[in-house]
């Protein structure tokens, strides 16, 4: 899959998460809403899986991404590890916003990288 497609999927997941959380003001709201939590966790799983598919050349342009954090999110969600509340909260409060910012910067500063296979 081309870099462009992978970055698009990851970005779409990030936007989905932001939209799901837009009206929420605190952690308890997310974890008190099973349907929203399930949707957020599914988007996190897809985003973490997609980021895991990034090639090394693409990762080299995104050195500030917390790759270990994303790997931990993927593992915890795919294996349905409990408890994972702290990890999910870290992901939505830190990993997603930071990664989205870095992906936006990549789109603007290095668009040619996204055309690589």
Coordinates of C-alpha atoms in Angstrom, one line a residue:
X1 CA 0.0 0.0 0.0
X2 CA 1.3 3.4 -0.8
X3 CA 2.3 5.8 1.9
X4 CA -0.5 8.1 0.9
X5 CA -3.1 5.5 1.6
X6 CA -1.7 4.5 5.0
X7 CA -1.4 8.1 6.1
X8 CA -5.0 8.8 4.9
X9 CA -6.3 5.8 6.9
X10 CA -4.4 6.9 10.1
X11 CA -5.6 10.5 9.7
X12 CA -9.2 9.4 9.2
X13 CA -9.1 7.4 12.4
X14 CA -7.6 10.3 14.2
X15 CA -10.4 12.6 13.0
X16 CA -13.0 10.0 14.0
X17 CA -11.6 9.8 17.5
X18 CA -11.6 13.6 17.8
X19 CA -15.2 13.7 16.6
X20 CA -16.3 11.1 19.1
X21 CA -14.6 13.0 22.0
X22 CA -15.6 16.5 20.9
X23 CA -18.4 16.9 23.4
X24 CA -16.6 15.1 26.2
X25 CA -14.9 17.2 28.9
X26 CA -13.4 14.5 31.2
X27 CA -12.1 11.0 31.3
X28 CA -15.2 9.6 33.2
X29 CA -17.5 10.6 30.3
X30 CA -15.6 8.4 27.9
X31 CA -15.4 5.4 30.2
X32 CA -19.0 5.8 31.3
X33 CA -20.2 5.5 27.7
X34 CA -19.8 1.9 26.5
X35 CA -20.8 2.6 22.9
X36 CA -18.5 5.6 22.6
X37 CA -15.7 3.8 24.2
X38 CA -16.1 0.8 21.9
X39 CA -16.0 3.1 18.9
X40 CA -13.0 5.0 20.1
X41 CA -11.2 1.7 20.9
X42 CA -12.0 0.4 17.4
X43 CA -10.6 3.5 15.8
X44 CA -7.5 3.3 18.0
X45 CA -7.0 -0.3 17.0
X46 CA -7.3 0.6 13.3
X47 CA -5.0 3.6 13.7
X48 CA -2.4 1.6 15.6
X49 CA -2.5 -1.2 13.1
X50 CA -2.2 1.2 10.2
X51 CA 0.7 3.0 11.8
X52 CA 2.4 -0.4 12.4
X53 CA 2.3 -0.9 8.6
X54 CA 4.4 2.2 7.9
X55 CA 7.6 1.4 6.1
X56 CA 10.9 2.3 7.6
X57 CA 11.5 5.2 5.2
X58 CA 8.1 6.7 6.2
X59 CA 8.9 6.2 9.9
X60 CA 12.2 8.0 9.3
X61 CA 10.2 11.1 8.5
X62 CA 8.2 10.7 11.6
X63 CA 10.9 10.0 14.2
X64 CA 8.9 12.0 16.9
X65 CA 6.0 9.5 16.8
X66 CA 5.8 7.4 20.0
X67 CA 6.1 4.1 18.0
X68 CA 6.4 2.1 21.3
X69 CA 3.2 3.7 22.6
X70 CA 1.3 2.9 19.5
X71 CA 2.6 -0.7 19.6
X72 CA 1.4 -1.0 23.2
X73 CA -2.0 0.3 22.2
X74 CA -2.3 -2.2 19.4
X75 CA -1.3 -5.1 21.5
X76 CA -3.6 -4.1 24.4
X77 CA -6.6 -3.6 22.2
X78 CA -6.0 -6.6 19.9
X79 CA -5.5 -8.9 22.8
X80 CA -8.3 -7.3 24.8
X81 CA -6.0 -6.8 27.8
X82 CA -7.6 -5.5 31.0
X83 CA -7.2 -3.1 32.5
X84 CA -6.4 -0.7 29.7
X85 CA -8.2 2.4 30.8
X86 CA -4.9 4.4 31.4
X87 CA -3.5 3.3 28.1
X88 CA -6.6 4.3 26.2
X89 CA -6.8 7.6 27.9
X90 CA -3.1 8.2 27.2
X91 CA -3.7 7.3 23.5
X92 CA -6.7 9.7 23.1
X93 CA -5.1 12.6 25.1
X94 CA -1.5 12.3 23.9
X95 CA -0.8 9.8 21.1
X96 CA -3.6 10.7 18.8
X97 CA -3.1 14.5 18.9
X98 CA 0.7 14.4 18.7
X99 CA 0.6 11.9 15.8
X100 CA -2.0 13.9 14.0
X101 CA 0.1 17.0 14.2
X102 CA 3.2 15.1 12.9
X103 CA 1.2 13.6 10.0
X104 CA -0.1 17.1 9.1
X105 CA 3.4 18.4 9.1
X106 CA 4.5 15.5 6.9
X107 CA 1.7 16.3 4.4
X108 CA 2.9 19.9 4.2
X109 CA 6.7 19.6 4.3
X110 CA 7.3 16.3 2.5
X111 CA 4.4 15.5 0.2
X112 CA 6.7 13.5 -2.1
X113 CA 7.3 10.9 0.6
X114 CA 3.6 10.1 0.5
X115 CA 3.9 9.0 -3.2
X116 CA 6.4 6.3 -2.5
X117 CA 5.2 2.7 -2.5

